CSV table of C-alpha atoms in Angstrom, one decimal:
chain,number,residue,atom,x,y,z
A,19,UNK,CA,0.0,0.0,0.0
A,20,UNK,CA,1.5,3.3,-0.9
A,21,UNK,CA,1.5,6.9,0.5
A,22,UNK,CA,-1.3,8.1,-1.6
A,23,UNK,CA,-4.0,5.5,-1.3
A,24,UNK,CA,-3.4,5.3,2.6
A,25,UNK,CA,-3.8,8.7,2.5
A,26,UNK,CA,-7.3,8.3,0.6
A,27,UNK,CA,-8.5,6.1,3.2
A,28,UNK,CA,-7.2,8.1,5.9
A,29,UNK,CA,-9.3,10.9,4.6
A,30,UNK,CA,-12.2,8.7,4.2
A,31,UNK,CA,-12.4,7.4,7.3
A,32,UNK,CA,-11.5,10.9,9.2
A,33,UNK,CA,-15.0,12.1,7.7
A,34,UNK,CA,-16.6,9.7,10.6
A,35,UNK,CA,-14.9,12.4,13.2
A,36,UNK,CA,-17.9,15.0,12.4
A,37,UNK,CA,-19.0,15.2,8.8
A,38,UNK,CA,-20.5,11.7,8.4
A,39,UNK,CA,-22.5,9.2,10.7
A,40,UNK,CA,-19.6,9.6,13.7
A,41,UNK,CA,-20.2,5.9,14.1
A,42,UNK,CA,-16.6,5.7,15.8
A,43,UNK,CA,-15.0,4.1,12.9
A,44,UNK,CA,-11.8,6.9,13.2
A,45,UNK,CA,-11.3,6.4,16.9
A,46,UNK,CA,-7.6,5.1,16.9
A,47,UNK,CA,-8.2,1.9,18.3
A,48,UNK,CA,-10.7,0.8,15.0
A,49,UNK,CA,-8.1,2.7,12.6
A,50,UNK,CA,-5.2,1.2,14.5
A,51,UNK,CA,-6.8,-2.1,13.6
A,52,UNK,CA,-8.0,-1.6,10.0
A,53,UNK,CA,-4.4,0.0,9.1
A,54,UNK,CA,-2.7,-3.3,10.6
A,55,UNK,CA,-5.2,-6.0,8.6
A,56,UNK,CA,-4.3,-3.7,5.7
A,57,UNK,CA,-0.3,-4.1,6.2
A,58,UNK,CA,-0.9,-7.7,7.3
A,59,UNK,CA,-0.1,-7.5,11.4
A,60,UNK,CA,-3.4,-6.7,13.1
A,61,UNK,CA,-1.7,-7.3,16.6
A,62,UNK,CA,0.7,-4.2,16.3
A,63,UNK,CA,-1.9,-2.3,14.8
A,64,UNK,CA,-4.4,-2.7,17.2
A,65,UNK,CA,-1.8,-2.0,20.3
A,66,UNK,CA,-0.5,1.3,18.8
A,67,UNK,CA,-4.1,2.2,17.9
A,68,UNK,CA,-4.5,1.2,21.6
A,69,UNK,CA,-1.9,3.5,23.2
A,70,UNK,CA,-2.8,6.4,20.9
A,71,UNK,CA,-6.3,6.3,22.4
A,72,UNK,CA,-5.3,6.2,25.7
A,73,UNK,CA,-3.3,9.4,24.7
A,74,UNK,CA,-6.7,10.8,23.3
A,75,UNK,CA,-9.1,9.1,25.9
A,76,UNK,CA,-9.8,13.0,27.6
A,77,UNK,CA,-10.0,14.9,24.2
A,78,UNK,CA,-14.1,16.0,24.7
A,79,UNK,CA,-15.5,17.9,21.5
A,80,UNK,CA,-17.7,20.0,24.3
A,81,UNK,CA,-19.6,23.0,22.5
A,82,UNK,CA,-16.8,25.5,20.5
A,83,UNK,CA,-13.8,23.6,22.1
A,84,UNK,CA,-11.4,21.7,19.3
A,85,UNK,CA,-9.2,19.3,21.3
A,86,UNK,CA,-6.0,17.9,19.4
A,87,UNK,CA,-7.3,15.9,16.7
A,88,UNK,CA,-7.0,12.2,18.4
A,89,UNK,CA,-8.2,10.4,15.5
A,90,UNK,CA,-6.3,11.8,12.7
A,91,UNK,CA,-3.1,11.4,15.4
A,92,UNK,CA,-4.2,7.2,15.6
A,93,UNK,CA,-4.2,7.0,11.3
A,94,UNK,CA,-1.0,9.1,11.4
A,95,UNK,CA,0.8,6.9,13.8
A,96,UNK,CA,-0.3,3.7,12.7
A,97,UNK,CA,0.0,4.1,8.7
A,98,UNK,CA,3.6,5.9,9.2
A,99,UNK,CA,4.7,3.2,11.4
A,100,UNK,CA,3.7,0.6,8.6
A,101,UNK,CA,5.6,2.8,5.7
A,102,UNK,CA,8.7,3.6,7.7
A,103,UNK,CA,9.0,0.0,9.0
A,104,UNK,CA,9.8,-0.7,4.8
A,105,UNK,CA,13.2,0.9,5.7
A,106,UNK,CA,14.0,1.5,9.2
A,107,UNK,CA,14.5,-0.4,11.9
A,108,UNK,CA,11.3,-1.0,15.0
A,109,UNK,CA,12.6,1.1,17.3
A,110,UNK,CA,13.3,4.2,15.0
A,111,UNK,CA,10.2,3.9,12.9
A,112,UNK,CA,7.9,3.2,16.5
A,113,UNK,CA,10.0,6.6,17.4
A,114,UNK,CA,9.6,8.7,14.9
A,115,UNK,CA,5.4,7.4,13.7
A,116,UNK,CA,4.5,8.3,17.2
A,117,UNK,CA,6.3,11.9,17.7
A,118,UNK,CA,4.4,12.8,13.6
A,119,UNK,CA,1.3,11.0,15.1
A,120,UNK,CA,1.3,13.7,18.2
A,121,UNK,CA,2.6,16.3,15.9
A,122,UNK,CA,-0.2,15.4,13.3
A,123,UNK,CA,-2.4,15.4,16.2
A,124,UNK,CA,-1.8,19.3,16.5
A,125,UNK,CA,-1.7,20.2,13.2
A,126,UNK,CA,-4.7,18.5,12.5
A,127,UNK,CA,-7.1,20.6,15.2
A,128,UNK,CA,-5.5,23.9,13.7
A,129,UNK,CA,-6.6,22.8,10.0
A,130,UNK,CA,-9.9,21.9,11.5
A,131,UNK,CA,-10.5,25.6,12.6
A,132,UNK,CA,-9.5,26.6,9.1
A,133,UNK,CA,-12.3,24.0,7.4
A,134,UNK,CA,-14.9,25.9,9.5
A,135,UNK,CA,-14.1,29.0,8.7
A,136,UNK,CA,-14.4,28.1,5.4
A,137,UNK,CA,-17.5,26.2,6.4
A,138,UNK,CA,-18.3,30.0,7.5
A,139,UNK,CA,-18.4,30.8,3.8
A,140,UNK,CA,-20.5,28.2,2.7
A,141,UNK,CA,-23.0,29.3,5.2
A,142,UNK,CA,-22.6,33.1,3.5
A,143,UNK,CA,-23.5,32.0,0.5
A,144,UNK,CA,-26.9,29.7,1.9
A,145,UNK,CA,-27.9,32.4,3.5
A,146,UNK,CA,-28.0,34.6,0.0
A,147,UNK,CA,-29.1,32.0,-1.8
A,148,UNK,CA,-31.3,29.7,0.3
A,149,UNK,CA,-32.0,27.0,-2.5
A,150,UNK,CA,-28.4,26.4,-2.2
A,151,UNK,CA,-28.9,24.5,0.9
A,152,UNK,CA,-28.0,21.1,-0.1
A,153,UNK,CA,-25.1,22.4,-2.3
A,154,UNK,CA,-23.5,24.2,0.8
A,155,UNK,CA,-24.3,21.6,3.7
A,156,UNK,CA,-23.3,19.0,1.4
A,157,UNK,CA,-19.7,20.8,0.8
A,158,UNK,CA,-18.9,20.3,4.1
A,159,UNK,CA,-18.5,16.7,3.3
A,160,UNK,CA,-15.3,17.7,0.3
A,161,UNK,CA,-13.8,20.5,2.9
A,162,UNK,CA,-13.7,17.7,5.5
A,163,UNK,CA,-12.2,15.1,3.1
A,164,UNK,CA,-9.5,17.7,1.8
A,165,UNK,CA,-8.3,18.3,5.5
A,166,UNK,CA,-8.0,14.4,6.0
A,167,UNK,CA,-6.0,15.0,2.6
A,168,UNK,CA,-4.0,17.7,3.3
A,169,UNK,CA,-3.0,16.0,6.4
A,170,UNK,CA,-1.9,13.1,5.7
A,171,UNK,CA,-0.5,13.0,2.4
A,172,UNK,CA,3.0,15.1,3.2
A,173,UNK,CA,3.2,12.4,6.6
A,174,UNK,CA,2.6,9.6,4.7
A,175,UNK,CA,5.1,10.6,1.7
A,176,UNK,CA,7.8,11.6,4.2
A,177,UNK,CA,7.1,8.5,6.3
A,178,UNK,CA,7.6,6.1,2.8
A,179,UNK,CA,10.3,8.0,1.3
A,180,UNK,CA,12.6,8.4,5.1
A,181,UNK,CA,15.4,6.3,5.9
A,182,UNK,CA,16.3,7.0,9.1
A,183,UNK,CA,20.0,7.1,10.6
A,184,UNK,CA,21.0,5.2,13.1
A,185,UNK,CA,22.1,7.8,15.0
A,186,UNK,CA,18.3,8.9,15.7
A,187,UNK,CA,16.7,8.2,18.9
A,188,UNK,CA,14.5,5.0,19.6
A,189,UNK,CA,11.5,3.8,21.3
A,190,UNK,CA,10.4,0.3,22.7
A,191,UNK,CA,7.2,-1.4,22.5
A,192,UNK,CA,7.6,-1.1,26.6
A,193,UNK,CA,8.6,2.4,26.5
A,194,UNK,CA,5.4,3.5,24.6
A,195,UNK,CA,3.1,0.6,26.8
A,196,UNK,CA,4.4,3.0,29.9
A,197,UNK,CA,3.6,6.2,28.6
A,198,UNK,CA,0.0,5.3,27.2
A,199,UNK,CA,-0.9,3.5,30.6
A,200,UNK,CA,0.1,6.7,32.4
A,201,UNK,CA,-1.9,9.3,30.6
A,202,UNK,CA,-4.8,6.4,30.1
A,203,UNK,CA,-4.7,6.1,33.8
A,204,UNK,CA,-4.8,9.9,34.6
A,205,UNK,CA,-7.4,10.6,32.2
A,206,UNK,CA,-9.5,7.8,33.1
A,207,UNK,CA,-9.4,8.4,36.4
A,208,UNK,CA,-10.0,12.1,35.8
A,209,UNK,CA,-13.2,11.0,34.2
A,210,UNK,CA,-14.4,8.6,36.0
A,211,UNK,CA,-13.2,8.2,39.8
A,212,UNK,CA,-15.2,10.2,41.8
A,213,UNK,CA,-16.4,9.2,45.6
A,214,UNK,CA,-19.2,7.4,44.8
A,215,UNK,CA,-17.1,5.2,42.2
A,216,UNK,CA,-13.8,4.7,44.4
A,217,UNK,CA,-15.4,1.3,45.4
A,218,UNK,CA,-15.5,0.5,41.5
A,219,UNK,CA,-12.0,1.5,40.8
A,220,UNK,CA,-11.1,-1.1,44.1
A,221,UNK,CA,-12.7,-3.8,42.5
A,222,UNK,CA,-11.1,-3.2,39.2
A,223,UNK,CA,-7.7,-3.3,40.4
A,224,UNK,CA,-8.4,-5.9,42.9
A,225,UNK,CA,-9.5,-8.0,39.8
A,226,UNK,CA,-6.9,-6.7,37.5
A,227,UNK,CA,-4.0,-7.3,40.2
A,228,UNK,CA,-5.7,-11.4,40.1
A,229,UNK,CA,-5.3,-11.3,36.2
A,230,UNK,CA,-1.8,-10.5,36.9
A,231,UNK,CA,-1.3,-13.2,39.3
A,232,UNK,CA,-3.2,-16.2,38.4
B,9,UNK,CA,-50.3,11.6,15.2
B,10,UNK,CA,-47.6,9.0,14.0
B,11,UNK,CA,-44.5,9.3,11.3
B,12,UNK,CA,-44.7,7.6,8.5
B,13,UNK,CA,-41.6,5.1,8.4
B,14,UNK,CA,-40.3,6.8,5.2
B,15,UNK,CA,-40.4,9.5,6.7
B,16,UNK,CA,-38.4,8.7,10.0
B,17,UNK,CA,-35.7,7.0,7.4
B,18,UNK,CA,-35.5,10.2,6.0
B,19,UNK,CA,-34.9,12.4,8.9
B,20,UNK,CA,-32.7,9.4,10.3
B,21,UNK,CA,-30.3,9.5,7.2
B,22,UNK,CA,-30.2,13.5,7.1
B,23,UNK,CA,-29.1,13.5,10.4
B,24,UNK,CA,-26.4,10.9,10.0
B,25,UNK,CA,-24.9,14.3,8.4
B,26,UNK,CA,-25.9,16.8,11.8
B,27,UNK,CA,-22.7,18.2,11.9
B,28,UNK,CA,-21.2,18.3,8.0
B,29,UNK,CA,-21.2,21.9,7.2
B,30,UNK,CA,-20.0,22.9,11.0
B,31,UNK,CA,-18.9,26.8,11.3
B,32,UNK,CA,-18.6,28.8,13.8
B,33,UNK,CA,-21.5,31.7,13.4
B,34,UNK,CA,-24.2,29.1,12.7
B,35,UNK,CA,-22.5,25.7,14.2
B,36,UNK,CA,-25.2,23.3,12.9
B,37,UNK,CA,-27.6,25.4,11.7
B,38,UNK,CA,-27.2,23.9,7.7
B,39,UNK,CA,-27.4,20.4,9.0
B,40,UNK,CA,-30.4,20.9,11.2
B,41,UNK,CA,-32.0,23.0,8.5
B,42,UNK,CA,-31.8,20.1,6.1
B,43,UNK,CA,-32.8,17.2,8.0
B,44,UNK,CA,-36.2,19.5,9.4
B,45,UNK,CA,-37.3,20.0,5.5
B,46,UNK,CA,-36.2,16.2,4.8
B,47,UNK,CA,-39.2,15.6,7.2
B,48,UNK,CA,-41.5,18.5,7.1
B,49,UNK,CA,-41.2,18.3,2.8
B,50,UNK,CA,-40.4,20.5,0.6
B,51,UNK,CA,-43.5,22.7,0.4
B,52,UNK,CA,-42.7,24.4,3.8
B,53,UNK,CA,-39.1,24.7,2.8
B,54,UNK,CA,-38.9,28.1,1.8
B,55,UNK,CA,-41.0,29.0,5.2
B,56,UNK,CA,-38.3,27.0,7.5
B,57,UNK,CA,-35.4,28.4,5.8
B,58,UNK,CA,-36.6,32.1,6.4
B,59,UNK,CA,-37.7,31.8,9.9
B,60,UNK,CA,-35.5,29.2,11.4
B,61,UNK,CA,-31.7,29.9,9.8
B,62,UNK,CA,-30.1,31.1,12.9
B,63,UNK,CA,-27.2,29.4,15.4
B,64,UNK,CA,-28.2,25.7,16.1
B,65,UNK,CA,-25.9,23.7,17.8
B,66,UNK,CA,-26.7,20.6,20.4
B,67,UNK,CA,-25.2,16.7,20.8
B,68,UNK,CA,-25.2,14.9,17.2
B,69,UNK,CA,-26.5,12.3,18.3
B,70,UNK,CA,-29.6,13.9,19.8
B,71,UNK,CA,-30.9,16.2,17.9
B,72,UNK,CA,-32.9,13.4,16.5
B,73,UNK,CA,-35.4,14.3,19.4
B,74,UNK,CA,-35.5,18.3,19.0
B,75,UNK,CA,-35.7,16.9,14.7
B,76,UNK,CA,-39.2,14.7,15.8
B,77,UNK,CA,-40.5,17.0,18.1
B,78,UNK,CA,-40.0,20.5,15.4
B,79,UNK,CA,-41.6,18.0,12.9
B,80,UNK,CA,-44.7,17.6,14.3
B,81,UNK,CA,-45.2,21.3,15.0
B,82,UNK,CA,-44.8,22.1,11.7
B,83,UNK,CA,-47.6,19.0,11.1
B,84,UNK,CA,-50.1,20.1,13.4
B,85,UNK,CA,-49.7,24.1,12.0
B,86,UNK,CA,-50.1,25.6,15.3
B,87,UNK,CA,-47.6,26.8,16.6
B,88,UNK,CA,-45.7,30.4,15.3
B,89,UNK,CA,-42.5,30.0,14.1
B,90,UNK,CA,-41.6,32.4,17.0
B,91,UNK,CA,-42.9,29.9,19.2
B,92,UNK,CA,-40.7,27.4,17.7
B,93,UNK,CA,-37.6,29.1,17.7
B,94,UNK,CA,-38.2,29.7,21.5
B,95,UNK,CA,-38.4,25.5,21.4
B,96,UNK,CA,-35.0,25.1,19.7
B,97,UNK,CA,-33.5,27.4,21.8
B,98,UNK,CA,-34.3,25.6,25.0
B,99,UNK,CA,-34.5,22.2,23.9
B,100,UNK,CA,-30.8,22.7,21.7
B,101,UNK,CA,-28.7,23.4,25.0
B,102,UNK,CA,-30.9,21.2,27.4
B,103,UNK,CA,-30.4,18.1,24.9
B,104,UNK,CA,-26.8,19.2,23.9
B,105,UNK,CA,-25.6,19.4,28.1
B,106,UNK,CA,-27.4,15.5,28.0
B,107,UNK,CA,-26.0,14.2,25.2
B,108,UNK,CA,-22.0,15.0,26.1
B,109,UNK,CA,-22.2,13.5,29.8
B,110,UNK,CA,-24.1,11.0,28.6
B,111,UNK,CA,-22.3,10.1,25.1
B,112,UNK,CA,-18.4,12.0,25.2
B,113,UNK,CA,-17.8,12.1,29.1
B,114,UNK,CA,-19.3,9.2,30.3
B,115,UNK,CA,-20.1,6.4,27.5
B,116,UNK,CA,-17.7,6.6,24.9
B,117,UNK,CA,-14.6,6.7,27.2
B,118,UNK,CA,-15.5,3.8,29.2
B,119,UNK,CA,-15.9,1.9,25.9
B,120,UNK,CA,-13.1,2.9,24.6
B,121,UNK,CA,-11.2,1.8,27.3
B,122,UNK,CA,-13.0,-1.2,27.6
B,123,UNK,CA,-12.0,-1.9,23.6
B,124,UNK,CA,-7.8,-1.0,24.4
B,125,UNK,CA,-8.0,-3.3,27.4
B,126,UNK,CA,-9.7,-6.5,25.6
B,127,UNK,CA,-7.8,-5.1,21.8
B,128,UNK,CA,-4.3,-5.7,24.2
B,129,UNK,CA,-5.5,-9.1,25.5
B,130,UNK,CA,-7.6,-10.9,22.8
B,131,UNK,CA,-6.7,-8.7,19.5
B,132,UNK,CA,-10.0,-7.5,17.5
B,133,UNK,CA,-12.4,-8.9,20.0
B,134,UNK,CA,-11.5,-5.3,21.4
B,135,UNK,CA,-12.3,-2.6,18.7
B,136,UNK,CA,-15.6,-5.1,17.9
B,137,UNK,CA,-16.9,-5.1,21.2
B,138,UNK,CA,-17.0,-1.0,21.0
B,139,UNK,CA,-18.1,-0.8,17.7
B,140,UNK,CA,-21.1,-3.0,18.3
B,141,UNK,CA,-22.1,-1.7,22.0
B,142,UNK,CA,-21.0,2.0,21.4
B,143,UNK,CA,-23.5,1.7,18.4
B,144,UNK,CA,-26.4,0.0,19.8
B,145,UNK,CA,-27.0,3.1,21.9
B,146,UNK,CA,-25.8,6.0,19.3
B,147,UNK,CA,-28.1,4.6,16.8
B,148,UNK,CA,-31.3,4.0,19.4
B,149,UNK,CA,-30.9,7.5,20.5
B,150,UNK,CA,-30.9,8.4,16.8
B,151,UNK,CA,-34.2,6.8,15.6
B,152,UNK,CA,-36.1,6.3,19.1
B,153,UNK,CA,-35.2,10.2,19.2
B,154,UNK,CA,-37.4,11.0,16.2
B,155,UNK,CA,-40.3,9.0,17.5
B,156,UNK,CA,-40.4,10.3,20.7
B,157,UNK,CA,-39.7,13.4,19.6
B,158,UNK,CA,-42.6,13.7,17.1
B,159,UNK,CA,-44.8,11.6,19.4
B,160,UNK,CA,-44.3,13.8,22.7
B,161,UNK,CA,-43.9,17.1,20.7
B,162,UNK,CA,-42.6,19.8,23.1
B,163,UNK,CA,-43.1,17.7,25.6
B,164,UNK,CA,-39.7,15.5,24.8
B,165,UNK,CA,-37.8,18.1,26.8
B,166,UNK,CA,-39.3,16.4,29.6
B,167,UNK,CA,-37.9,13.1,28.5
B,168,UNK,CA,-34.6,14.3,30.0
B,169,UNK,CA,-35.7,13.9,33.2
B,170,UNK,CA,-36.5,9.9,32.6
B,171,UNK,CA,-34.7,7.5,34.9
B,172,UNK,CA,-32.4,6.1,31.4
B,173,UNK,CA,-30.5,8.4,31.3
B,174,UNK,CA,-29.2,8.8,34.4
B,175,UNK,CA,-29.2,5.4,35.0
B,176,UNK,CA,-27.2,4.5,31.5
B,177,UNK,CA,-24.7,7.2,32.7
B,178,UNK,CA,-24.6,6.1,36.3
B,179,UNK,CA,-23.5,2.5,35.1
B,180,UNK,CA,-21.2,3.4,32.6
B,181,UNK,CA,-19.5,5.8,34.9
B,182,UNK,CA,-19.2,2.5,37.2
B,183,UNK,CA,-17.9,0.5,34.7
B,184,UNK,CA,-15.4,2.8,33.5
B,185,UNK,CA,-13.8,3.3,37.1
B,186,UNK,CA,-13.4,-0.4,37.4
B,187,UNK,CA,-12.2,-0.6,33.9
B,188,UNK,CA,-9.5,2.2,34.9
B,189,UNK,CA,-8.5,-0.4,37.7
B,190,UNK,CA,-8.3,-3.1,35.4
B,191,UNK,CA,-5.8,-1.0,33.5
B,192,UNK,CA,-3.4,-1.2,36.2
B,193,UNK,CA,-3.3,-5.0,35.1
B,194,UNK,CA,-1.6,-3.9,31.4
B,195,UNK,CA,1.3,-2.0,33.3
B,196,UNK,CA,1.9,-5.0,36.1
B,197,UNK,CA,4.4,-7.0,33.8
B,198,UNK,CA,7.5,-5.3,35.2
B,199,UNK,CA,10.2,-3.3,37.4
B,200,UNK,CA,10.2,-0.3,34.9
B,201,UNK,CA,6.4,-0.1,35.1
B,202,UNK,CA,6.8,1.4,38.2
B,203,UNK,CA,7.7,4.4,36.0
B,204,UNK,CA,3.6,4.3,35.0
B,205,UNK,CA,3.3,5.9,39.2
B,206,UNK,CA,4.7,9.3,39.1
B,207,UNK,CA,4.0,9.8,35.1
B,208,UNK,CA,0.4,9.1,36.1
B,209,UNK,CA,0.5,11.5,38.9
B,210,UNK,CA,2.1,14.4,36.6
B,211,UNK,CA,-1.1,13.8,34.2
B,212,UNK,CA,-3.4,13.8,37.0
B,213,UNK,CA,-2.1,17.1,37.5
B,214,UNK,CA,-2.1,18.6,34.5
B,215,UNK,CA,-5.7,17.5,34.2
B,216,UNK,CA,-7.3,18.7,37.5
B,217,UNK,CA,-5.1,21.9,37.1
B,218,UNK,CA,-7.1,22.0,33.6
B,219,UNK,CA,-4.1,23.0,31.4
B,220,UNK,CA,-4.6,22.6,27.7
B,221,UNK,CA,-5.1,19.6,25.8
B,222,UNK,CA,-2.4,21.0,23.6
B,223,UNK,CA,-0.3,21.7,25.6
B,224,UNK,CA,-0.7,18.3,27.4
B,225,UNK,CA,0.3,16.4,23.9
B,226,UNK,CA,3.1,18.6,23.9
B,227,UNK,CA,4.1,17.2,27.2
B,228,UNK,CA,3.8,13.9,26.2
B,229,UNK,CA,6.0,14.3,22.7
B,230,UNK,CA,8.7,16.2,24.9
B,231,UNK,CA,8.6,12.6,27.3
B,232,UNK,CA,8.6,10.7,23.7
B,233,UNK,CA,11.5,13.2,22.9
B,234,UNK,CA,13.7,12.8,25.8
B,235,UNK,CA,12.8,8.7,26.4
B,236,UNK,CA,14.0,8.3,22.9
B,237,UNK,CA,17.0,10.3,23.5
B,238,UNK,CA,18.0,8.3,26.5
């Protein structure tokens, strides 16, 4: 699979964020998985969709607020660790999909204020010419695709055309595991631990800790 | 009165696409304005779009009810479209305060994490599990919405006030603090997990001190940045 029809589907399946159904097909841990069964290694796929949720598990589209975009971050790490893996080495390409799956992550909420502003436009030109209704809403669906597009085609190019030197830092499959539980943890339990549910997060870890063990 | 079921797939599909045209001065407005003529029809069209065009904005996933409920007032001819502009305006912010605890603070995160913990253990049992449960509710709030709303009217404000909702949110609010538990069990597997302690803690407070999502991603690629360094 190449840079440009990943990039298609990545664009396709980031229209599920707002602009179609929002069915949770782009949450990371779906995309992780449909990104690894495309690439052949669900398993790897599904944990770094996994630990890119966990990153994301807080980001709340409440009202006006645009949190980092946690979906397009979950297709950008996954489908850049599957290109760079062509060349590179786990640890580098693990590394360096992850930091352009947070960067992506940032870029992607800034070019999603830009689509509605131009959304703003569309909404102009309905208002002047009200039998344009359909024409206008139904533009939102192109202005979404073309962010998903403009987003992940230079990441995805980069990602298939890099080889990495081994000079540049590395990650581990650990390494990432420890800093996905972490912010998992803390926005999990910023979420859901309050007093009345302490006695839930007990029997959680009392069964989790038995997992462990037995 | 009753919907006709072409009708209620109609609504249904239009507001599979609530949120499309999204800006800021008018939020929904283009969505909600084409999913009410998909089920008033077109011969009130130009009456809807003139009267009802300003700022809409409420949960996705319920404006199905707010959808049923403007519906039948346009059916029944009644009411002035003053009267049902002071309906969206209540009922928009009333169902929209619903729909995120219910759906994006209380629901959807403890599915998620339900879907990473069984994805880490038993592979695509995991995103399944949420895809199928997640849905079961988005989509029954989508279509029982419309009928409720069009069979209750203005009355589907009241709705809110049913024991399901609270009770849906109470439960999944339970089993997303045991699930956080059970996520302890993912990190157990060794000495340098005990790295998973403080870096919780520093998130915890980053959180309750409410900085910025941004600037909390930030954190966490400067802790990719240095770890890989190491």
């Amino acid at each position: 699979m190449n840079a440009i029809i990943l990039s298609l589907l990545g664009a396709a399946i980031i229209l599920d964020k707002y602009a179609l159904g929002e069915f949770g097909i782009s949450q990371p841990i779906i995309t992780g998985t449909i990104i690894g069964a495309i690439f052949g290694d669900v398993w790897f796929g599904i944990f770094l969709g996994a630990m890119v949720q966990l990153v994301f598990l807080g980001g709340l589209p409440i009202g006006r607020d645009i949190p980092p975009d946690g979906q397009s971050a979950g297709i950008i790490t996954v489908g850049s660790y599957f290109l760079l893996r062509n060349f590179n080495s786990f640890g580098h390409s693990l590394f360096l999909a992850v930091v352009l799956g947070l960067v992506g992550s940032i870029i992607g909420g800034i070019l999603e204020i830009y689509v509605r502003k131009f959304n703003e436009k569309l909404y102009h030109r309905f208002v002047h010419h009200e039998e344009c209704l359909y024409i206008c809403h139904t533009m939102g669906l192109l202005t979404a695709f073309i962010r998903g597009l403009c987003l992940f085609l230079p990441l995805f190019v980069f990602s298939q055309l890099i080889g990495v030197p081994d000079v540049f830092p590395q990650i581990t499959k650990e390494t990432l595991m420890i800093i996905g539980i972490s912010i998992g943890l803390a926005n999990s339990f910023y979420l859901f631990v309050k007093i009345k549910t302490v006695v839930y997060l007990l029997i959680g870890g009392i069964c989790g800790l038995a997992l462990v063990v037995f | 009165m009753r919907l006709s079921f072409g009708r209620l797939l109609k609504i249904f599909w239009h507001s599979l696409f609530i949120q499309t045209s999204w800006s800021f001065p008018s939020m929904q407005s283009m969505g909600f304005l084409s999913d009410l003529v998909a089920g008033v029809g077109e011969d009130k069209k130009s009456e809807i779009l003139k009267t009802q065009r300003g700022l809409f904005n409420t949960h996705p996933y319920m404006v199905s009810y707010i959808v049923g409920a403007t519906v039948r007032a346009y059916d029944e001819g009644r009411a002035s479209a003053e009267e049902i502009g002071k309906f969206l305006a209540v009922a928009q912010t009333s169902f929209a305060s619903a729909g995120d605890l219910l759906f994006w603070r209380t629901l959807r995160p403890a599915l998620l994490l339900l879907a990473v913990i069984l994805g880490i253990h038993f592979g695509i049992v995991g995103p399944i599990t949420f895809l199928v449960i997640y849905n079961i509710f988005h989509l029954f709030h989508r279509i029982k919405g419309i009928n409720d709303g069009y069979n209750l009217g203005w009355d589907v404000i009241y709705l809110l006030k049913d024991r399901r909702f609270k009770m849906v949110r109470e439960i999944f609010e339970a089993a997303g603090a045991v699930l956080s538990g059970l996520l302890f069990s993912l990190a157990a597997f060794g000495v340098s997990y005990l790295l998973v302690i403080p870096l919780t803690a520093l998130f915890m407070i980053m959180l309750v001190r409410r900085y910025s999502a941004v600037l909390i991603i930030i954190s966490v690629l400067l802790l990719v940045l240095i770890i890989g360094m190491v």
